[in-house]
Short mmCIF file of N, CA and C in Angstrom, two decimals:
data_model
loop_
_atom_site.label_atom_id
_atom_site.label_comp_id
_atom_site.label_asym_id
_atom_site.label_seq_id
_atom_site.Cartn_x
_atom_site.Cartn_y
_atom_site.Cartn_z
N MET A 1 40.45 36.05 122.18
CA MET A 1 39.33 36.70 122.70
C MET A 1 38.04 35.90 122.28
N PRO A 2 37.25 35.24 123.35
CA PRO A 2 36.20 34.25 122.88
C PRO A 2 35.15 35.06 122.32
N PRO A 3 34.24 34.43 121.53
CA PRO A 3 33.14 35.36 120.98
C PRO A 3 32.05 35.68 122.06
N THR A 4 31.43 36.68 121.69
CA THR A 4 30.44 36.97 122.58
C THR A 4 29.06 36.46 122.11
N PRO A 5 28.21 36.20 123.07
CA PRO A 5 26.78 35.53 122.65
C PRO A 5 26.12 36.54 122.17
N THR A 6 25.36 36.22 121.24
CA THR A 6 24.30 37.05 120.58
C THR A 6 22.86 36.36 120.73
N THR A 7 21.99 37.49 120.82
CA THR A 7 20.69 37.24 121.28
C THR A 7 19.92 37.16 119.92
N ALA A 8 18.91 36.43 119.62
CA ALA A 8 18.25 36.39 118.52
C ALA A 8 17.07 37.60 118.73
N VAL A 9 16.63 38.16 117.51
CA VAL A 9 15.59 39.26 117.54
C VAL A 9 14.60 38.80 117.23
N SER A 10 13.55 38.62 117.75
CA SER A 10 12.23 38.21 116.84
C SER A 10 11.94 39.08 116.04
N SER A 11 11.26 38.49 114.81
CA SER A 11 10.68 39.16 113.74
C SER A 11 9.08 39.40 114.01
N PRO A 12 8.59 40.51 113.93
CA PRO A 12 6.99 40.87 114.17
C PRO A 12 6.42 39.98 112.99
N ASN A 13 7.29 39.85 111.95
CA ASN A 13 6.39 39.21 110.90
C ASN A 13 7.22 37.95 110.74
N ALA A 14 6.19 36.67 110.98
CA ALA A 14 6.88 35.35 111.12
C ALA A 14 7.39 34.92 109.50
N ALA A 15 6.55 35.29 108.48
CA ALA A 15 6.98 35.25 107.00
C ALA A 15 8.23 35.52 106.66
N SER A 16 8.63 36.91 107.33
CA SER A 16 9.75 37.41 107.05
C SER A 16 10.82 36.74 107.28
N SER A 17 10.80 36.06 108.84
CA SER A 17 11.77 35.45 109.54
C SER A 17 12.06 33.99 108.68
N ALA A 18 11.12 33.35 108.06
CA ALA A 18 11.21 32.15 107.29
C ALA A 18 11.78 32.33 106.11
N SER A 19 11.22 33.50 105.26
CA SER A 19 12.02 33.79 104.11
C SER A 19 13.61 34.21 104.43
N ASP A 20 13.88 34.82 105.62
CA ASP A 20 15.25 34.98 106.00
C ASP A 20 16.00 33.77 106.24
N ALA A 21 15.17 32.67 106.54
CA ALA A 21 15.98 31.38 106.99
C ALA A 21 16.19 30.93 105.61
N SER A 22 15.17 30.97 104.39
CA SER A 22 15.64 30.45 103.31
C SER A 22 16.73 30.88 102.38
N VAL A 23 17.14 31.92 102.66
CA VAL A 23 18.10 32.72 102.03
C VAL A 23 19.48 31.83 102.07
N PRO A 24 19.84 31.43 103.00
CA PRO A 24 21.11 30.44 103.08
C PRO A 24 20.54 29.17 102.24
N ALA A 25 19.52 28.62 102.44
CA ALA A 25 19.18 27.32 101.61
C ALA A 25 19.47 27.55 100.33
N LEU A 26 18.68 28.80 99.89
CA LEU A 26 18.85 29.11 98.35
C LEU A 26 20.28 29.67 97.92
N THR A 27 21.24 30.23 98.83
CA THR A 27 22.62 30.38 98.10
C THR A 27 23.28 29.03 98.43
N GLU A 28 23.12 28.12 99.31
CA GLU A 28 23.72 26.72 99.06
C GLU A 28 23.34 25.91 97.96
N ARG A 29 22.03 26.21 97.52
CA ARG A 29 21.66 25.39 96.08
C ARG A 29 22.35 26.05 95.10
N LEU A 30 22.26 27.54 94.95
CA LEU A 30 22.94 28.27 93.85
C LEU A 30 24.30 27.94 93.79
N ASP A 31 25.18 27.86 94.85
CA ASP A 31 26.61 27.45 94.80
C ASP A 31 26.88 25.92 94.37
N ALA A 32 25.89 25.19 94.73
CA ALA A 32 25.81 23.98 94.06
C ALA A 32 25.79 23.85 92.66
N ALA A 33 24.89 24.51 92.11
CA ALA A 33 24.82 24.76 90.76
C ALA A 33 25.86 25.50 90.09
N ARG A 34 26.46 26.28 90.68
CA ARG A 34 27.62 27.03 90.04
C ARG A 34 28.40 26.17 88.74
N PRO A 35 29.02 25.11 89.23
CA PRO A 35 29.73 24.38 88.25
C PRO A 35 29.03 24.31 86.79
N TYR A 36 27.78 24.00 86.84
CA TYR A 36 26.80 23.60 85.39
C TYR A 36 26.60 24.85 85.22
N ALA A 37 26.32 26.06 85.84
CA ALA A 37 25.91 27.06 85.20
C ALA A 37 26.91 27.60 84.38
N LEU A 38 28.18 27.60 85.12
CA LEU A 38 29.52 27.80 84.30
C LEU A 38 29.53 27.15 82.99
N SER A 39 29.21 25.80 82.97
CA SER A 39 29.43 25.19 81.74
C SER A 39 28.45 25.43 80.63
N LEU A 40 27.13 26.05 81.17
CA LEU A 40 26.19 26.40 80.25
C LEU A 40 26.58 27.74 79.86
N PHE A 41 27.41 28.56 80.49
CA PHE A 41 27.66 29.62 80.23
C PHE A 41 28.92 29.57 78.97
N ARG A 42 29.84 28.71 79.29
CA ARG A 42 30.94 28.49 78.57
C ARG A 42 30.37 28.00 77.10
N ILE A 43 29.66 26.83 77.01
CA ILE A 43 29.01 26.33 75.93
C ILE A 43 28.15 27.51 74.88
N VAL A 44 27.59 28.41 75.69
CA VAL A 44 26.85 29.18 74.90
C VAL A 44 27.63 30.56 74.08
N VAL A 45 28.81 30.92 75.18
CA VAL A 45 29.57 31.77 74.60
C VAL A 45 30.50 31.15 73.14
N GLY A 46 30.88 29.96 73.69
CA GLY A 46 31.68 29.09 72.58
C GLY A 46 30.85 29.13 71.46
N LEU A 47 29.44 28.51 71.39
CA LEU A 47 28.87 28.26 70.48
C LEU A 47 28.59 29.80 69.36
N LEU A 48 28.25 30.75 70.17
CA LEU A 48 28.25 31.92 69.88
C LEU A 48 29.24 32.54 68.88
N PHE A 49 30.68 32.46 69.56
CA PHE A 49 31.96 32.63 68.74
C PHE A 49 32.36 32.08 67.63
N ALA A 50 31.89 30.62 68.02
CA ALA A 50 32.37 29.75 66.61
C ALA A 50 31.41 30.02 65.42
N CYS A 51 30.09 30.51 65.59
CA CYS A 51 29.12 31.00 64.62
C CYS A 51 29.74 32.40 64.01
N HIS A 52 30.36 33.23 64.43
CA HIS A 52 30.94 34.58 63.93
C HIS A 52 32.13 33.84 62.93
N GLY A 53 32.98 33.00 63.35
CA GLY A 53 33.98 32.54 62.55
C GLY A 53 33.30 31.51 61.42
N ALA A 54 32.53 30.74 61.54
CA ALA A 54 31.71 29.86 60.46
C ALA A 54 31.39 30.94 59.43
N ALA A 55 30.75 32.06 59.95
CA ALA A 55 30.10 32.87 59.00
C ALA A 55 30.97 33.87 58.23
N SER A 56 32.11 34.05 58.80
CA SER A 56 33.13 34.72 58.12
C SER A 56 33.95 33.93 57.06
N LEU A 57 34.15 32.48 57.50
CA LEU A 57 34.95 31.71 56.50
C LEU A 57 34.05 30.88 55.76
N PHE A 58 32.71 30.80 55.87
CA PHE A 58 32.13 29.93 54.96
C PHE A 58 30.91 30.52 54.33
N GLY A 59 30.72 31.60 54.67
CA GLY A 59 29.34 32.24 54.05
C GLY A 59 28.40 31.97 54.83
N VAL A 60 27.82 31.15 55.48
CA VAL A 60 26.83 30.69 56.44
C VAL A 60 26.47 31.55 57.53
N LEU A 61 25.13 31.59 57.79
CA LEU A 61 24.55 32.24 58.89
C LEU A 61 24.57 33.80 58.21
N GLY A 62 24.39 34.23 57.42
CA GLY A 62 24.36 35.61 56.67
C GLY A 62 25.94 36.11 56.15
N GLY A 63 26.84 35.21 56.80
CA GLY A 63 28.22 35.32 56.00
C GLY A 63 28.71 36.40 56.81
N ALA A 64 29.94 36.88 56.33
CA ALA A 64 30.89 37.91 57.18
C ALA A 64 29.95 39.02 57.19
N ALA A 65 30.37 39.64 58.06
CA ALA A 65 29.92 41.29 58.31
C ALA A 65 30.17 42.04 57.20
N GLY A 66 29.07 42.67 56.27
CA GLY A 66 29.62 43.74 55.45
C GLY A 66 29.79 43.14 54.19
N THR A 67 29.55 41.86 54.09
CA THR A 67 29.70 41.12 52.93
C THR A 67 28.64 40.55 52.00
N HIS A 68 27.39 40.81 52.77
CA HIS A 68 26.07 40.27 51.94
C HIS A 68 25.92 38.86 51.72
N GLY A 69 26.54 38.47 52.80
CA GLY A 69 26.54 36.72 52.74
C GLY A 69 27.85 36.23 52.02
N GLY A 70 28.86 36.89 51.98
CA GLY A 70 30.29 36.48 51.57
C GLY A 70 31.16 35.94 52.50
N THR A 71 32.12 35.74 52.22
CA THR A 71 33.36 35.38 53.33
C THR A 71 34.66 36.22 52.92
N ILE A 72 35.52 36.07 53.98
CA ILE A 72 36.48 37.07 54.13
C ILE A 72 37.76 36.02 53.47
N ALA A 73 38.54 36.97 52.60
CA ALA A 73 39.29 36.17 51.41
C ALA A 73 40.29 35.37 52.40
N ALA A 74 40.82 34.21 52.21
CA ALA A 74 41.82 33.48 52.72
C ALA A 74 43.20 34.23 53.10
N GLY A 75 43.88 34.06 54.23
CA GLY A 75 44.95 34.77 54.33
C GLY A 75 44.95 36.43 54.71
N THR A 76 43.63 37.12 54.01
CA THR A 76 43.79 38.60 54.51
C THR A 76 43.77 39.04 56.02
N TRP A 77 44.86 40.01 56.32
CA TRP A 77 44.91 40.18 57.73
C TRP A 77 44.15 41.71 57.99
N PRO A 78 43.67 41.60 59.08
CA PRO A 78 43.52 40.47 60.41
C PRO A 78 42.19 39.62 60.23
N GLY A 79 41.22 39.95 59.26
CA GLY A 79 40.03 39.44 59.51
C GLY A 79 40.04 37.93 59.13
N TRP A 80 40.81 37.32 58.12
CA TRP A 80 40.50 35.78 58.25
C TRP A 80 41.21 35.10 59.29
N TYR A 81 42.25 35.69 59.91
CA TYR A 81 42.88 35.03 61.24
C TYR A 81 41.82 35.10 62.10
N ALA A 82 41.21 36.18 62.53
CA ALA A 82 40.42 36.50 63.39
C ALA A 82 39.21 35.22 63.43
N ALA A 83 38.98 34.99 62.15
CA ALA A 83 37.88 34.32 61.81
C ALA A 83 38.22 32.76 62.24
N VAL A 84 39.45 32.53 61.94
CA VAL A 84 39.84 31.14 62.23
C VAL A 84 39.99 31.10 63.83
N ILE A 85 40.51 31.97 64.41
CA ILE A 85 40.58 31.89 66.04
C ILE A 85 38.84 31.85 66.59
N GLN A 86 38.10 32.62 65.88
CA GLN A 86 36.69 32.61 66.49
C GLN A 86 36.15 31.20 66.10
N LEU A 87 36.56 30.32 65.11
CA LEU A 87 35.84 29.22 64.78
C LEU A 87 36.34 28.03 65.55
N VAL A 88 37.90 28.07 65.79
CA VAL A 88 38.68 27.03 66.41
C VAL A 88 38.44 27.34 68.13
N GLY A 89 38.73 28.60 68.48
CA GLY A 89 38.69 28.80 69.67
C GLY A 89 37.05 28.64 70.22
N GLY A 90 36.00 28.99 69.27
CA GLY A 90 34.73 28.89 69.84
C GLY A 90 34.66 27.50 70.11
N VAL A 91 34.87 26.73 68.95
CA VAL A 91 34.50 25.04 69.08
C VAL A 91 35.38 24.43 70.43
N LEU A 92 36.56 24.91 70.58
CA LEU A 92 37.16 24.38 72.05
C LEU A 92 36.41 24.77 73.00
N VAL A 93 36.42 25.91 73.20
CA VAL A 93 35.58 26.49 74.19
C VAL A 93 34.29 25.88 74.58
N LEU A 94 33.59 25.81 73.61
CA LEU A 94 31.96 25.00 73.37
C LEU A 94 32.23 23.64 73.93
N LEU A 95 33.03 22.79 73.60
CA LEU A 95 33.54 21.61 73.79
C LEU A 95 33.93 21.38 75.18
N GLY A 96 34.87 22.43 75.68
CA GLY A 96 35.64 22.40 76.93
C GLY A 96 36.87 21.61 76.95
N VAL A 97 37.49 21.84 75.68
CA VAL A 97 38.94 21.30 75.57
C VAL A 97 39.89 22.18 75.31
N GLY A 98 40.92 22.33 76.30
CA GLY A 98 41.88 23.20 76.50
C GLY A 98 41.21 24.66 76.47
N THR A 99 40.01 24.94 77.62
CA THR A 99 39.47 25.97 77.33
C THR A 99 40.07 27.11 78.14
N ARG A 100 40.84 26.99 78.91
CA ARG A 100 41.77 28.29 79.60
C ARG A 100 42.64 28.52 78.44
N SER A 101 43.37 27.98 77.71
CA SER A 101 44.30 28.23 76.81
C SER A 101 43.55 28.81 75.33
N ALA A 102 42.49 28.43 74.90
CA ALA A 102 41.58 28.91 74.15
C ALA A 102 40.88 30.12 74.31
N ALA A 103 40.14 30.16 75.45
CA ALA A 103 39.67 31.06 76.22
C ALA A 103 40.78 32.57 76.08
N LEU A 104 41.94 32.32 76.45
CA LEU A 104 42.96 33.28 76.59
C LEU A 104 43.33 33.70 75.27
N ILE A 105 43.51 33.02 74.26
CA ILE A 105 43.95 33.63 72.83
C ILE A 105 42.36 34.34 71.93
N SER A 106 41.18 33.70 72.42
CA SER A 106 40.05 34.38 72.04
C SER A 106 40.05 35.68 72.72
N SER A 107 40.24 35.71 73.87
CA SER A 107 40.00 37.08 74.67
C SER A 107 40.92 38.17 73.82
N GLY A 108 42.39 37.54 73.72
CA GLY A 108 42.82 38.51 73.08
C GLY A 108 42.76 39.35 71.74
N SER A 109 42.23 37.84 71.32
CA SER A 109 41.80 38.32 69.65
C SER A 109 40.63 39.59 69.53
N MET A 110 39.78 39.19 70.66
CA MET A 110 38.94 40.28 70.71
C MET A 110 39.22 41.71 71.28
N ALA A 111 40.00 41.61 72.16
CA ALA A 111 40.88 43.00 72.82
C ALA A 111 41.41 43.72 71.78
N TYR A 112 41.81 42.91 70.75
CA TYR A 112 42.95 43.37 69.58
C TYR A 112 42.06 44.06 68.50
N ALA A 113 40.57 43.41 68.35
CA ALA A 113 39.48 43.53 67.43
C ALA A 113 38.79 45.09 68.12
N TYR A 114 38.81 45.11 69.26
CA TYR A 114 38.13 46.10 69.68
C TYR A 114 38.83 47.42 69.71
N PHE A 115 40.16 47.39 70.28
CA PHE A 115 40.94 48.42 70.15
C PHE A 115 41.89 49.02 68.61
N ASN A 116 41.73 47.91 68.08
CA ASN A 116 42.07 48.52 66.62
C ASN A 116 40.97 48.77 65.31
N VAL A 117 39.85 47.95 65.89
CA VAL A 117 39.15 48.29 64.92
C VAL A 117 38.10 49.28 65.28
N HIS A 118 37.42 49.19 66.53
CA HIS A 118 36.28 50.10 67.10
C HIS A 118 36.68 51.10 67.87
N GLN A 119 37.76 51.32 68.86
CA GLN A 119 38.01 52.33 69.72
C GLN A 119 38.21 53.25 68.93
N GLY A 120 38.90 53.48 67.68
CA GLY A 120 39.10 54.85 66.92
C GLY A 120 37.54 55.52 66.54
N ASN A 121 36.80 54.80 66.58
CA ASN A 121 35.40 55.21 66.10
C ASN A 121 34.90 56.27 67.06
N ALA A 122 34.93 55.68 68.27
CA ALA A 122 34.20 56.43 69.67
C ALA A 122 34.44 55.70 70.81
N LEU A 123 34.44 56.70 71.80
CA LEU A 123 34.98 56.10 73.15
C LEU A 123 34.06 54.82 73.56
N TRP A 124 32.75 54.98 73.60
CA TRP A 124 32.05 53.64 74.26
C TRP A 124 31.73 52.69 73.29
N PRO A 125 31.69 51.72 73.71
CA PRO A 125 31.24 50.18 72.92
C PRO A 125 29.88 50.58 72.28
N ILE A 126 29.23 51.10 72.76
CA ILE A 126 27.79 51.68 72.07
C ILE A 126 27.64 52.37 70.95
N GLN A 127 28.72 53.26 71.14
CA GLN A 127 28.86 54.15 70.14
C GLN A 127 29.83 53.59 69.17
N ASN A 128 30.72 52.71 69.16
CA ASN A 128 31.56 52.55 68.18
C ASN A 128 31.28 51.08 67.77
N GLY A 129 30.36 50.53 67.74
CA GLY A 129 30.18 49.09 67.38
C GLY A 129 30.83 48.16 67.85
N GLY A 130 31.51 48.23 69.04
CA GLY A 130 32.46 47.04 69.42
C GLY A 130 31.99 46.51 70.71
N GLU A 131 30.54 46.51 70.81
CA GLU A 131 29.98 45.65 71.73
C GLU A 131 30.34 44.33 71.86
N ALA A 132 30.09 43.80 70.54
CA ALA A 132 30.32 42.09 70.91
C ALA A 132 31.61 41.80 71.19
N SER A 133 32.75 42.54 70.46
CA SER A 133 34.25 42.34 70.62
C SER A 133 34.46 42.82 72.38
N ALA A 134 33.80 43.69 72.78
CA ALA A 134 34.13 43.86 74.24
C ALA A 134 33.78 42.76 75.07
N MET A 135 32.27 42.34 74.87
CA MET A 135 31.86 41.36 75.63
C MET A 135 32.54 39.86 75.64
N PHE A 136 33.03 39.48 74.46
CA PHE A 136 33.47 38.42 73.88
C PHE A 136 34.80 38.41 74.76
N SER A 137 35.56 39.54 74.63
CA SER A 137 36.97 39.51 75.36
C SER A 137 36.57 39.23 76.77
N TRP A 138 35.64 39.90 77.52
CA TRP A 138 35.46 39.96 78.91
C TRP A 138 35.21 38.54 79.14
N ALA A 139 34.21 37.90 78.39
CA ALA A 139 33.64 36.72 78.81
C ALA A 139 34.88 35.53 78.70
N PHE A 140 35.47 35.75 77.84
CA PHE A 140 36.43 34.61 77.40
C PHE A 140 37.66 34.88 78.64
N LEU A 141 37.91 36.14 79.27
CA LEU A 141 38.86 36.51 80.09
C LEU A 141 38.24 35.94 81.35
N LEU A 142 36.97 35.97 81.95
CA LEU A 142 36.36 35.25 82.98
C LEU A 142 36.85 33.83 82.70
N LEU A 143 36.42 32.91 81.66
CA LEU A 143 36.61 31.71 81.57
C LEU A 143 38.19 31.36 81.84
N VAL A 144 39.08 32.14 81.31
CA VAL A 144 40.73 31.85 81.69
C VAL A 144 40.78 31.75 83.23
N PHE A 145 40.07 32.39 83.96
CA PHE A 145 40.23 32.28 85.51
C PHE A 145 39.48 31.10 86.07
N THR A 146 37.99 30.77 85.66
CA THR A 146 37.34 30.10 86.16
C THR A 146 37.38 28.36 85.61
N GLY A 147 37.67 28.57 84.11
CA GLY A 147 37.88 27.12 83.86
C GLY A 147 36.35 26.57 83.57
N PRO A 148 36.65 25.38 82.88
CA PRO A 148 35.46 25.02 81.77
C PRO A 148 34.17 24.60 82.70
N GLY A 149 34.33 24.70 83.99
CA GLY A 149 32.65 24.26 84.69
C GLY A 149 32.82 22.69 84.58
N ALA A 150 31.74 22.04 85.22
CA ALA A 150 31.61 20.62 85.38
C ALA A 150 31.41 19.67 84.37
N LEU A 151 30.92 20.27 83.17
CA LEU A 151 30.62 19.39 82.23
C LEU A 151 31.61 19.77 80.87
N SER A 152 32.87 19.09 80.64
CA SER A 152 33.39 19.36 79.55
C SER A 152 34.20 18.58 79.29
N VAL A 153 34.59 18.15 77.99
CA VAL A 153 35.57 17.06 77.36
C VAL A 153 36.65 16.61 78.41
N ASP A 154 37.55 17.98 78.64
CA ASP A 154 38.68 17.74 79.59
C ASP A 154 38.33 17.26 80.96
N ARG A 155 37.24 17.56 81.38
CA ARG A 155 36.79 16.96 82.85
C ARG A 155 36.56 15.43 82.61
N PHE A 156 35.74 15.18 81.59
CA PHE A 156 35.62 13.72 81.30
C PHE A 156 36.90 12.68 81.12
N PHE A 157 37.69 13.18 80.70
CA PHE A 157 38.99 12.30 80.45
C PHE A 157 39.46 12.30 81.27
N SER A 158 39.87 13.52 82.38
CA SER A 158 40.52 13.50 83.61
C SER A 158 39.85 12.53 84.78
N ARG A 159 38.49 12.18 84.65
CA ARG A 159 37.80 11.24 85.38
C ARG A 159 38.08 10.14 85.39
N LYS A 160 38.10 9.79 83.85
CA LYS A 160 38.71 8.44 83.18
C LYS A 160 40.07 8.08 83.61
N ARG A 161 41.08 8.85 83.58
CA ARG A 161 42.49 8.55 84.11
C ARG A 161 42.42 8.42 85.27
N GLY A 162 41.95 9.20 86.58
CA GLY A 162 42.20 9.28 87.86
C GLY A 162 41.36 8.42 88.32
#
C-alpha cells in the first residue's frame, strides 16, 4: 500500500518550529557521541570499583568498610575475594581490557554481595545499605551488553591488527 501524502501544519510560533527542527539535529549529535559517553561511563565505573578493592586490600582511601583504615585479612570469605574481584575487575573495566567478561564477573560479585549481605536486613537497597552493590551490579550488567565504547585498550589493539 503506497504511503499517503501528509501536509505540514504551520506553527503559530516560528521559534517553536525552529526548535522542533533542531531536535533531530540534537539527537544525531548525541547519537554520534554515544560511544564516547559509554567509554566515559565505563572508565568512571571501573575506577570507582577498583577504589573499593584497593581500599579493602591495601588500606588506602580510608581502608575496608568497618575497619577504621584497615584491610581485609587475606583469604577470608567472601570479603577478600570480593576485594580482589573489585580491584582486578575495576582495573580491567577502567582500561577496557576484556570488558564484557570482567563486567560479567563484577556484576555477579555485586549481585552476590547484595543478596547475601544486604537483602536480609531490609527489602529496599536504601534501607539495607546495599545501594552501591545494586548500582554496581546493574552498571556492570549494562557494560556486558554494550561493550567498552569507542575508547578502550581492546579497540586500540583491534584497530592495529585490522
